[in-house]
Coordinates of C-alpha atoms in Angstrom, one line a residue:
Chain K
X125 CA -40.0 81.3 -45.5
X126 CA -42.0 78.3 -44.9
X127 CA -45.4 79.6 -45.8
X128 CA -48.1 77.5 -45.5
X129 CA -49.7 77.6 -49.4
X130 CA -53.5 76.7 -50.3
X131 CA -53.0 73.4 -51.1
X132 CA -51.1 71.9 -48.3
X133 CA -53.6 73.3 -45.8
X134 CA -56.4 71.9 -47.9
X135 CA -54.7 68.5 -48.4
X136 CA -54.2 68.5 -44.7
X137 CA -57.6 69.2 -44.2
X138 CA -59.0 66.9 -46.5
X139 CA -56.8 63.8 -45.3
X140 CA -57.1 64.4 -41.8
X141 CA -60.9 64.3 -41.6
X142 CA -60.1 61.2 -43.4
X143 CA -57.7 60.0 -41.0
X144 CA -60.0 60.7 -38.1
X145 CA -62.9 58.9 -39.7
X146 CA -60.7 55.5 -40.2
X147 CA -59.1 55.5 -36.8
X148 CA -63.1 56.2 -35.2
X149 CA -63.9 53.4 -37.6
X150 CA -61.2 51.0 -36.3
X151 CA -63.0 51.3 -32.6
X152 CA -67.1 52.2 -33.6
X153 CA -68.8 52.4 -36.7
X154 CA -72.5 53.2 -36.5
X155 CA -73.7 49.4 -37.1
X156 CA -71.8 46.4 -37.7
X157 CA -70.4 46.7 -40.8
X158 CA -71.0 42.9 -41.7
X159 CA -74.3 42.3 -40.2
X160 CA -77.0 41.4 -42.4
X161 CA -80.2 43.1 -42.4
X162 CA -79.1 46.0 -40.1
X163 CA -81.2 47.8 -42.7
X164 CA -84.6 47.4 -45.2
X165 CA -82.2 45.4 -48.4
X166 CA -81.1 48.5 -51.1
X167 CA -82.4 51.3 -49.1
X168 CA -81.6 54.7 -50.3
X169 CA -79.3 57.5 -48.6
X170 CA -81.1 58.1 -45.4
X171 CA -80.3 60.0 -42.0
X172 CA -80.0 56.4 -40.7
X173 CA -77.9 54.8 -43.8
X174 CA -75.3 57.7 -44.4
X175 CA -75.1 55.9 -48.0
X176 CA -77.9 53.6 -47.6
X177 CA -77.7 49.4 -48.1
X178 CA -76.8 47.2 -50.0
X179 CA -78.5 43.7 -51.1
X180 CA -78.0 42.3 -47.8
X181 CA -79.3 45.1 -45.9
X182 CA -75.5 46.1 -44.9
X183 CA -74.9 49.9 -43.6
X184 CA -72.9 50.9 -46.3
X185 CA -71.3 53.6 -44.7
X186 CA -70.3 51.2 -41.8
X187 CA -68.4 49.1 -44.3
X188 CA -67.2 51.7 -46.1
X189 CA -65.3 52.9 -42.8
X190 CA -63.8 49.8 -42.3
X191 CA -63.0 49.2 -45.9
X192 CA -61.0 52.6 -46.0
X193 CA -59.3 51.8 -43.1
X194 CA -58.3 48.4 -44.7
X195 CA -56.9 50.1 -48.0
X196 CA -55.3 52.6 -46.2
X197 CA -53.4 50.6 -43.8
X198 CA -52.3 48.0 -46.8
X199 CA -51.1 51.6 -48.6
X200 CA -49.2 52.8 -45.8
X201 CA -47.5 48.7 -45.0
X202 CA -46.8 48.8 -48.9
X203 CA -45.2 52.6 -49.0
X204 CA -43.5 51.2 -46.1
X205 CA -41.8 48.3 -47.4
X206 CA -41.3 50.1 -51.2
X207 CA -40.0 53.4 -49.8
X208 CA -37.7 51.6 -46.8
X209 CA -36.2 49.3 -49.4
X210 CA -36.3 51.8 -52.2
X211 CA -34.4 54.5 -51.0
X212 CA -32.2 52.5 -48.7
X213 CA -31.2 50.9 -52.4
X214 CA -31.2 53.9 -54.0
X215 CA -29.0 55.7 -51.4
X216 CA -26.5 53.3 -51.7
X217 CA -26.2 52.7 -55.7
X218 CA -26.2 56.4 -55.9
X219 CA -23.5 57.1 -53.4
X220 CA -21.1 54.8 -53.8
X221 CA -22.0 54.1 -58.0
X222 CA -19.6 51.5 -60.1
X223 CA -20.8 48.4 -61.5
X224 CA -23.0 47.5 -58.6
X225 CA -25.2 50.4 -59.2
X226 CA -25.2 49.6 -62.8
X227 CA -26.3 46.5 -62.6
X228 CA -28.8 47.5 -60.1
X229 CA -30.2 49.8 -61.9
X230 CA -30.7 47.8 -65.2
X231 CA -32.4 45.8 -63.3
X232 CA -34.8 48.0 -62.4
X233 CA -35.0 49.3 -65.9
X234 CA -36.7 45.8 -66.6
X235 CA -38.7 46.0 -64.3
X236 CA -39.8 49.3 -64.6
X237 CA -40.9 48.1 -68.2
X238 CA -43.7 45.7 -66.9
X239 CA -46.9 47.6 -65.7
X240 CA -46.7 47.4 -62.1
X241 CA -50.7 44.9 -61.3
X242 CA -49.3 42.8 -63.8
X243 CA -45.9 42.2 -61.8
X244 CA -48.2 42.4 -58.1
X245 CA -50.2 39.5 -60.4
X246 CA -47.2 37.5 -60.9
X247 CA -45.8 37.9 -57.4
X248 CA -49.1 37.2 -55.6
X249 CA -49.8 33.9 -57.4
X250 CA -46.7 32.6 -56.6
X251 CA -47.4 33.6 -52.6
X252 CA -50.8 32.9 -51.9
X253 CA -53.7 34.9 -53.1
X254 CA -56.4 36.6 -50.9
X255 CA -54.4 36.7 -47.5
X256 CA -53.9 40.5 -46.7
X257 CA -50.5 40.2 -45.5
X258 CA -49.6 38.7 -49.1
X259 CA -51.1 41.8 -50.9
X260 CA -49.0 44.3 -49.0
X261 CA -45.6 41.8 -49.8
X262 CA -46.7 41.8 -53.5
X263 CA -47.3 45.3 -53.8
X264 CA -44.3 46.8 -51.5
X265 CA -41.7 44.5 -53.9
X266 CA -43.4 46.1 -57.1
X267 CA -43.4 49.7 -55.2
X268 CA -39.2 49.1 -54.5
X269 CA -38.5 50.2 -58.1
X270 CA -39.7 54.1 -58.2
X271 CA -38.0 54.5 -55.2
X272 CA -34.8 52.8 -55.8
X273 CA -34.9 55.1 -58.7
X274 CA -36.0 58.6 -57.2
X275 CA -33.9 58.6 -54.7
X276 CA -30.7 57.0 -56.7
X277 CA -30.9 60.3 -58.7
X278 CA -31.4 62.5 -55.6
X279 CA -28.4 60.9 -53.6
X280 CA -26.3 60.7 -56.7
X281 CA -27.0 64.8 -57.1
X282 CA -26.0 65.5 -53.7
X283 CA -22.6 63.0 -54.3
X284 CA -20.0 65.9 -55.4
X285 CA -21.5 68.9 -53.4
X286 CA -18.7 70.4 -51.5
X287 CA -20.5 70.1 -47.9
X288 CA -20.8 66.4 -48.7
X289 CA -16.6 66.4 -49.8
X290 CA -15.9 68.3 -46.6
X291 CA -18.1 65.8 -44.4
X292 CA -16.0 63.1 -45.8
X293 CA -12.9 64.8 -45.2
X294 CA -13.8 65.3 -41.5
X295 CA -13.5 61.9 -41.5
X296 CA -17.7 61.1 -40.8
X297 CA -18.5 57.5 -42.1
X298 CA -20.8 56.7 -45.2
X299 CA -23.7 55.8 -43.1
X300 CA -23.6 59.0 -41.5
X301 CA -23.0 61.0 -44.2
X302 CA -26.1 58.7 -46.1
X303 CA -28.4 59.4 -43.3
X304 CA -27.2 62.7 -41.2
X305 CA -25.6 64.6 -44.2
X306 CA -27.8 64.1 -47.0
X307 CA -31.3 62.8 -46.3
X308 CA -32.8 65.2 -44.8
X309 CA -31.4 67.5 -47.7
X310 CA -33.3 64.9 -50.4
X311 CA -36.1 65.7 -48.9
X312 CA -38.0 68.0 -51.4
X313 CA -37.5 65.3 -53.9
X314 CA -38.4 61.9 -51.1
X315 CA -41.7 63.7 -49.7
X316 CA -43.7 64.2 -52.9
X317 CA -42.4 61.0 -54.3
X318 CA -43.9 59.5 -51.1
X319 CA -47.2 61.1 -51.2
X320 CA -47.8 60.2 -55.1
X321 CA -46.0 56.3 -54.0
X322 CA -49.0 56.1 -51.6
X323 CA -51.7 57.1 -54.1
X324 CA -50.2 54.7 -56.6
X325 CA -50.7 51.9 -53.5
X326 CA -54.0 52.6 -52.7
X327 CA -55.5 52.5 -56.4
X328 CA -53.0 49.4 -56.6
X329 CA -55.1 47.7 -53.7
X330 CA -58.5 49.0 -55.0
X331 CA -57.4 47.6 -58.6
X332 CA -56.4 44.4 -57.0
X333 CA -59.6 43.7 -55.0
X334 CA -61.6 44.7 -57.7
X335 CA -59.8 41.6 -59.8
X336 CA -60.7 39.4 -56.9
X337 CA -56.8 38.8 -56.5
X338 CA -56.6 41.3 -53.1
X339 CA -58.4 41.4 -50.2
X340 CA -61.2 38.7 -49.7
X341 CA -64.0 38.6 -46.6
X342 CA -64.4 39.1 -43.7
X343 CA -62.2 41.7 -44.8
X344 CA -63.6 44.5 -46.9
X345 CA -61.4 47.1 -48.4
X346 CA -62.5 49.7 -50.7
X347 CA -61.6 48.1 -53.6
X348 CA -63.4 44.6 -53.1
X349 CA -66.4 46.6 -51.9
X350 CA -66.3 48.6 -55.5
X351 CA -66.5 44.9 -57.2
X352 CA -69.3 44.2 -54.8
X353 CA -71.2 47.4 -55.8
X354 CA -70.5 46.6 -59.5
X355 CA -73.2 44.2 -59.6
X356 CA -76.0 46.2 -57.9
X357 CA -74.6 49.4 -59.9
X358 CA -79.0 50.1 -60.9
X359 CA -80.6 48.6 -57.8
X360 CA -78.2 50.3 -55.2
X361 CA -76.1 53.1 -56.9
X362 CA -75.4 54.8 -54.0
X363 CA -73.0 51.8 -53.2
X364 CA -70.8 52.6 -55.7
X365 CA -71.0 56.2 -55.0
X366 CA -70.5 56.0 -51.6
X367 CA -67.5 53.7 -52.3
X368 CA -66.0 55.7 -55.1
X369 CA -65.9 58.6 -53.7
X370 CA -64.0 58.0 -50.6
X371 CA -61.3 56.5 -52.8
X372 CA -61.6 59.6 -54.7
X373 CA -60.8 61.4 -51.6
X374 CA -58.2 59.6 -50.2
X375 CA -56.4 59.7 -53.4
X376 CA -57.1 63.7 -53.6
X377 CA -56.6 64.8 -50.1
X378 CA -52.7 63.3 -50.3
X379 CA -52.2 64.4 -54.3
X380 CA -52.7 68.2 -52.5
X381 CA -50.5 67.7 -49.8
X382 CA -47.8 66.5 -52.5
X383 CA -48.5 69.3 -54.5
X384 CA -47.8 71.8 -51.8
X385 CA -44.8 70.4 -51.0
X386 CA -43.6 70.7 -54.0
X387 CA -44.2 74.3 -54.5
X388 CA -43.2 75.0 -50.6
X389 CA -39.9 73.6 -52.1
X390 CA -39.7 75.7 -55.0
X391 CA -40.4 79.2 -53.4
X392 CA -37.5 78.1 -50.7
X393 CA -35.3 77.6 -54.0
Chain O
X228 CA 10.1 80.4 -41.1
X229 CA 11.9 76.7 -40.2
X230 CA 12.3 74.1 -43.1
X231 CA 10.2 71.7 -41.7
X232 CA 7.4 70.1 -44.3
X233 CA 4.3 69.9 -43.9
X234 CA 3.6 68.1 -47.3
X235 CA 5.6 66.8 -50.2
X236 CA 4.5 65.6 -53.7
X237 CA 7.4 63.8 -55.8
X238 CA 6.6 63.0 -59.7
X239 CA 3.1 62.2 -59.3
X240 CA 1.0 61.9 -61.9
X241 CA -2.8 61.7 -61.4
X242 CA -6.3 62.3 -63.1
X243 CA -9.9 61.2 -63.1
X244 CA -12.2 59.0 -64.3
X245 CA -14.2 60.4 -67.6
X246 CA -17.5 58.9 -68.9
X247 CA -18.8 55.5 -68.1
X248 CA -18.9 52.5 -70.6
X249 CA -21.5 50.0 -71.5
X250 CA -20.6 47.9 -68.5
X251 CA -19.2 50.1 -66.1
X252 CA -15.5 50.1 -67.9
X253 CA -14.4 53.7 -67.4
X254 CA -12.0 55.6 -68.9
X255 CA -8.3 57.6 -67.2
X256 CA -8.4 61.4 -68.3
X257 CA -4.5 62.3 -67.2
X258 CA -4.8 65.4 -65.8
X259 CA -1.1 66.2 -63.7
X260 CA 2.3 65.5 -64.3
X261 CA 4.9 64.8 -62.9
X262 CA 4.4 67.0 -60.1
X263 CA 7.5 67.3 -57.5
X264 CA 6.9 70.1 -55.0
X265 CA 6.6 71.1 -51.0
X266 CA 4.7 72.9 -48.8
X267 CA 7.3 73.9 -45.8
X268 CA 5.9 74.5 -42.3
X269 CA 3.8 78.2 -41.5
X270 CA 3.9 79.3 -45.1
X271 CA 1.2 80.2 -47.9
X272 CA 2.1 78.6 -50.9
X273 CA -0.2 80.0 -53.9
X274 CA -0.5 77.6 -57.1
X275 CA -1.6 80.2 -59.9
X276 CA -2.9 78.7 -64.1
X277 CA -5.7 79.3 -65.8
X278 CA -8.8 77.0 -65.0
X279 CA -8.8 73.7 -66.4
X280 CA -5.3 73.0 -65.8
X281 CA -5.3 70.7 -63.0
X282 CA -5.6 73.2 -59.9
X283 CA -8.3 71.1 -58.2
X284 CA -7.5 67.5 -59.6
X285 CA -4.0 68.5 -57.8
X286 CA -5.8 69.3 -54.8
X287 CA -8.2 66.4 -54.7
X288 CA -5.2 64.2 -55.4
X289 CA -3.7 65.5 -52.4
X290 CA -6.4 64.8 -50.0
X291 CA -6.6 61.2 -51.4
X292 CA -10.1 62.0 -53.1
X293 CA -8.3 60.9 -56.4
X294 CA -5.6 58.3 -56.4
X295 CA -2.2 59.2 -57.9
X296 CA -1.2 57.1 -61.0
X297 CA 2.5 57.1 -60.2
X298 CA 4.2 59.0 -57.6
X299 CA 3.9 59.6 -54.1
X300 CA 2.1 62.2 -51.5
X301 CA 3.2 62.3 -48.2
X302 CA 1.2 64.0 -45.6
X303 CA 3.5 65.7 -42.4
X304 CA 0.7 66.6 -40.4
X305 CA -3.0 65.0 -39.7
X306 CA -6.4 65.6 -41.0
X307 CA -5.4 68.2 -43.9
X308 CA -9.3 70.1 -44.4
X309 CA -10.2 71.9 -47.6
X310 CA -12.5 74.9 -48.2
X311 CA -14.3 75.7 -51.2
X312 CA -14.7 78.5 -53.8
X313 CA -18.2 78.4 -53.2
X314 CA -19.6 79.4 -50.1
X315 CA -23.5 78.9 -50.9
X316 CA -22.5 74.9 -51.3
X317 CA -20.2 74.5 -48.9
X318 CA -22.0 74.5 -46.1
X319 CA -25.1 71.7 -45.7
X320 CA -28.1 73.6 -45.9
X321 CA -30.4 72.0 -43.4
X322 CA -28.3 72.5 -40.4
X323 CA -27.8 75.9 -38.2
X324 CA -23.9 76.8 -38.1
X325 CA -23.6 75.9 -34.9
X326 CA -24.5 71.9 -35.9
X327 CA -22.1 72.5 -38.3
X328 CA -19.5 73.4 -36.6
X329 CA -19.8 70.9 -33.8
X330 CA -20.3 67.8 -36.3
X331 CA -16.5 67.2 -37.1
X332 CA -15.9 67.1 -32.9
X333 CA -18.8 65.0 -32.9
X334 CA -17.4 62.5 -35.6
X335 CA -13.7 62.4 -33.5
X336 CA -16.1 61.4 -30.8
X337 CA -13.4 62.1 -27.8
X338 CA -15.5 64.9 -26.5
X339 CA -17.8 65.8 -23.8
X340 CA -20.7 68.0 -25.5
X341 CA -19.6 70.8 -22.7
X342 CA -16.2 70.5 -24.2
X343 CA -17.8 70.5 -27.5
X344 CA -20.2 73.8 -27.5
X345 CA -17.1 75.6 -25.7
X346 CA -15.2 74.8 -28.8
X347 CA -17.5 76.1 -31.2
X348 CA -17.7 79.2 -29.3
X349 CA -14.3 79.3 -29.1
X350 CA -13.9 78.7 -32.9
X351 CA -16.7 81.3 -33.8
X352 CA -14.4 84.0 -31.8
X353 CA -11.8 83.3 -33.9
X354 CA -13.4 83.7 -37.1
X355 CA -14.7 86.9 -36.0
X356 CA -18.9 85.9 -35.9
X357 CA -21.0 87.1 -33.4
X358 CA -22.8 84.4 -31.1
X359 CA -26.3 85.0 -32.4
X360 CA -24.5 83.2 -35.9
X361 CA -24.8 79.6 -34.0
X362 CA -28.2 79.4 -34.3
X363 CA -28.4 80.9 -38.2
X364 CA -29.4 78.4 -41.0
X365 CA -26.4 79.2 -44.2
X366 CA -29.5 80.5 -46.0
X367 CA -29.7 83.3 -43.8
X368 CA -26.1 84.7 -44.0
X369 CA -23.5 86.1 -46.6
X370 CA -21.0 85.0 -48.7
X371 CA -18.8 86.1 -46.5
X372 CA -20.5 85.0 -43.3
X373 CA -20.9 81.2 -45.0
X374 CA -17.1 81.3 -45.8
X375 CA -15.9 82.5 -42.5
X376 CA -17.9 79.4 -41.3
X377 CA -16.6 77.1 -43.9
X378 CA -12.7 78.4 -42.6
X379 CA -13.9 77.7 -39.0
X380 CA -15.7 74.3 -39.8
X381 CA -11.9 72.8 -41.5
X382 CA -10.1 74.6 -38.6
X383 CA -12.2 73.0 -35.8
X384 CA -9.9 70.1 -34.9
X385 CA -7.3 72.3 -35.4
X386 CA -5.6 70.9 -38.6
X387 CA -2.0 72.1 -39.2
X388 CA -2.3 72.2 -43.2
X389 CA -5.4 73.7 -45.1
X390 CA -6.3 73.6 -48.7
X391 CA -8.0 76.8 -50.1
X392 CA -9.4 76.6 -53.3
X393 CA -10.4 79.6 -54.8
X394 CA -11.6 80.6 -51.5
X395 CA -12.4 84.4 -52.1
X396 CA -13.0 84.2 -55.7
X397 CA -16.7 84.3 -55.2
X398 CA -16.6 87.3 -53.0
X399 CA -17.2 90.8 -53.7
X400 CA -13.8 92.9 -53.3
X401 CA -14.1 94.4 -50.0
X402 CA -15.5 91.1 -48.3
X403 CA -12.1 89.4 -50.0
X404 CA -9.5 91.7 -48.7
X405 CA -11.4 90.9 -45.1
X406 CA -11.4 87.4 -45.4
X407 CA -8.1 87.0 -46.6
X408 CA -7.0 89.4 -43.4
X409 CA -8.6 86.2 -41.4
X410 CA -6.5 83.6 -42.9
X411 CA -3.4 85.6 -42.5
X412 CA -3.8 85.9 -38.6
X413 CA -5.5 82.5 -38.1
X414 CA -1.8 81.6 -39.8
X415 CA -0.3 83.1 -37.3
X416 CA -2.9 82.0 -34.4
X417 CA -3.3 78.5 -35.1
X418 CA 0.4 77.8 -36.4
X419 CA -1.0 76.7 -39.6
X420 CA 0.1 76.2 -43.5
X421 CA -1.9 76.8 -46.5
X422 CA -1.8 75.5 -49.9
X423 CA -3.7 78.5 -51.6
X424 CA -5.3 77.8 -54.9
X425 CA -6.3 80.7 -57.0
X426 CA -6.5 82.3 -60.6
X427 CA -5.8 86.0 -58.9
X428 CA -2.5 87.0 -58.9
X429 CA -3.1 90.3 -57.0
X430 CA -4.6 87.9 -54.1
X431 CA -1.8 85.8 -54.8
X432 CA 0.5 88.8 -54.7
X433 CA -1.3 90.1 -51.2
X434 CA -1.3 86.6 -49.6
X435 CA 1.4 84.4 -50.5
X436 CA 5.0 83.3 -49.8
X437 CA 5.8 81.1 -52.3
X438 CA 4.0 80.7 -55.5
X439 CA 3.7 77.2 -58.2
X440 CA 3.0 78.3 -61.8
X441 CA 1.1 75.3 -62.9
X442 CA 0.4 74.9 -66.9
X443 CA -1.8 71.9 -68.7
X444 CA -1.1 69.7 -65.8
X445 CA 2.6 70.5 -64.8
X446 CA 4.6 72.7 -62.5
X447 CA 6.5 75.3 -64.9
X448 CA 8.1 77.7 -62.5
X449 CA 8.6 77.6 -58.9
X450 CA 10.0 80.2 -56.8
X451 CA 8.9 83.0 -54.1
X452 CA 6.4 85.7 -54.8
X453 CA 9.4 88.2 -55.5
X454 CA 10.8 86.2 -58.3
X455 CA 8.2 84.7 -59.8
X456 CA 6.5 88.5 -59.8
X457 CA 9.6 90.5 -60.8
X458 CA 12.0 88.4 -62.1
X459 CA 9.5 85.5 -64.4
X460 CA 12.3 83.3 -65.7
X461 CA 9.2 80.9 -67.7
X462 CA 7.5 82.6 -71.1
X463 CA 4.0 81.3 -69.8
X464 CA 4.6 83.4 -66.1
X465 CA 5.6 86.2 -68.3
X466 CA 2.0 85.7 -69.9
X467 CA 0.0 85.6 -66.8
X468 CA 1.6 88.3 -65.6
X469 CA 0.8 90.2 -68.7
X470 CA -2.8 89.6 -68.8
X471 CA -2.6 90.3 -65.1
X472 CA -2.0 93.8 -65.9

């Protein structure tokens, strides 16, 4: 039944090398990643610069380890906070409905209207810009919206199906039949929204550092690094390159897995 | 059969909220009324109308899922369970049947899992399964499977009153006259009552002791299978009956 399809086993594929090369990079990457002159300044792609150097004579692909292992670690705190809150609201406006969930989910209806870096923007300036912890707060509040609202209308579906009547009528408590009873059944609608919620985080970080309002050195993450590379697009294009296209693969290798969730679900249906 | 209730409902009207307003005002959609009857201890009392009439708003009124406008429900015996029409969502789909049917001993809470497992077993026996069932996911059985699992899912803490609506209706002839063989000796087995909800008057005919003609909402006739089959005193029995035919 559960057949594995093409692009959940590429997808896993993909994102697990990825996952492998961040966690090496948390313990060893091949130079220091912020030492200056570890390299000739804007050397090309060589077998000793995987992606070259940039004006400092920084390994590129030293930083760029690092880098992805910042962005992915502020995607995965900010899914956390946005999905925990998120559904955790959206369980219980969509189970128990009346006014409460109304208003809730006007709410979120104005939220929804502003674009999502503008309301990050707004809540980072009134924490304090450039601390890493900040970014992930700003970003997981902003990320509590889709969530709220994904898995309202997935708990609110399940609400009148007879198993969930008869769990009541055995007498099981709301919390049990929240979390025992009808998670795991919201599942095929929680786990792509989770995958595409941590694509939207890490191009939200990259978008943020690249505006200077995200991450800011020592630490590196791939987005400040693209704003780095920005200015030395013609004297080191290989920075941007390099830099792009591990974003580019983050990103893609998680949009697969989605994807084959989401037709593992519908064959099952 | 003693005259001992099990349940009585005197002039209750009831009904549902319809649609939802700007600001969360809803509106009351009267659906029963004035409904005075009694299930009596051990029988099967069968509540026969054409859908949309009230058949499950009465039902969900009785089990407190909808609160009665006026009137009252009183309850004779504990925990009255339910089972559905439909068998393909009536059980949750990401459990085996055997989580199933230990998950309303596991809510009680009083019981050893030893005690627990031995129950399901027990229960499974009853409801004529074989053991290899437990560990089946509702996907991978039949209608008639699912809604043998459903019957032994209310029956588990052995409730003395059970609500059955529709509960064959989905079921292909021969499965129906098998199930409905199960409810008659579980009856008998488990000392039980049944309210028996259905728009089938053979089944009703088959099944029943007592019937409730139930029209836009209210009870119209009243009286044992014999009488309200052979001797229809109402014009709107008369015209069930007739289309029954």
């Amino acid at each position: 039944m559960k057949r594995g399809n093409g692009f959940f086993i590429a997808g896993l594929a993909l994102t697990g090398l990825l996952a492998a090369l961040i966690l090496l990079g948390f313990f060893w990457t091949p130079y220091d990643p912020n030492a200056m002159a570890a390299g000739p300044k804007f050397d090309g792609p060589s077998l000793a610069h995987w992606m070259g150097t940039d004006n400092f004579g920084r390994d590129i692909f030293s930083r760029v380890l690092k880098g992805a292992g910042t962005t992915a670690s502020i995607a995965l705190a900010t899914l956390a906070i946005g999905a925990v809150c998120g559904c955790l609201a959206g369980a219980l406006t969509g189970y128990f409905g009346g006014p409460v969930d109304e208003l809730l989910m006007r709410l979120n209806d104005a939220l929804t209207a502003f674009p999502s870096i503008l309301l990050a923007l707004v809540v980072i300036s009134i924490l304090e810009p450039g601390k890493k912890r900040n970014v992930i707060l700003a970003l997981g509040l902003v990320f509590i919206p889709s969530f709220a609202r994904v898995s309202r209308t997935a708990f609110a579906s399940l609400r009148e199906v007879n198993y969930i009547k008869s769990a009541r009528l055995m007498g099981a408590s709301s919390p049990r039949i929240l979390a025992v009873h009808m998670l795991p059944n919201t599942a095929p609608v929680l786990l792509p929204a989770l995958t595409i919620g941590f694509n939207n985080a890490v191009l939200a970080e990259a978008s943020m550092s690249f505006l200077g309002i995200g991450v800011t050195p020592p630490d590196a993450s791939l987005g400040y690094m693209l704003s780095e590379a920005q200015g030395m697009l013609f004297a080191a294009p290989w920075y941007a390159a390099g830099t792009g296209l591990v974003i580019v693969w983050m990103v893609f290798g998680v949009g697969l897995i989605g994807e084959g969730l989401r037709r593992r679900d519908r064959e099952v249906l | 059969m003693s005259e001992e209730l099990v349940l009585s409902l005197r002039h209750v009207d009831s009904g549902y909220h319809d649609g939802v307003g700007p600001f969360g005002r809803r509106e009351r959609q009267e659906v029963l009324h004035d409904v005075t009857f009694d299930v009596r201890h051990g029988e099967i009392l069968g509540l026969v109308g054409e859908s949309g009439t009230g058949k499950s708003t009465l039902a969900k009124t009785i089990l407190g899922m909808v609160k009665p406008d006026r009137g009252t429900v009183t309850h004779y015996t504990k925990r009255p369970q339910m089972i559905f029409q439909d068998p393909y969502s009536s059980l949750n789909p990401f459990y085996s049947v055997e989580w199933t049917l230990e998950e309303p001993l596991r809510v009680y809470g009083k019981y050893e899992k030893a005690e627990r497992k031995r129950r399901v077993r027990e229960m499974l026996e009853r409801v004529e399964l074989p053991g290899e069932c437990l560990g089946a996911k509702p996907s991978e059985l039949s209608g008639g499977q699912r809604q043998r699992v459903s019957i032994a899912a209310a029956l588990i803490r052995r409730p003395k009153f059970l609500i059955a609506d529709e509960p064959v209706s989905a079921l292909d002839v021969t499965i129906q006259a098998q199930i409905l063989d199960l409810l008659r000796s579980l009856r008998r087995e488990l000392d039980l009552s049944y309210l028996f909800i259905s728009h089938d008057l053979n089944v009703v005919y088959q099944l029943c002791d007592r019937v409730l003609v139930m029209k836009r909402g209210r009870i119209v006739e009243q009286g044992t299978v014999e009488e309200i089959f052979n001797h229809p005193k109402e014009a709107y029995t008369k015209q069930l009956l007739a289309a029954a035919e």
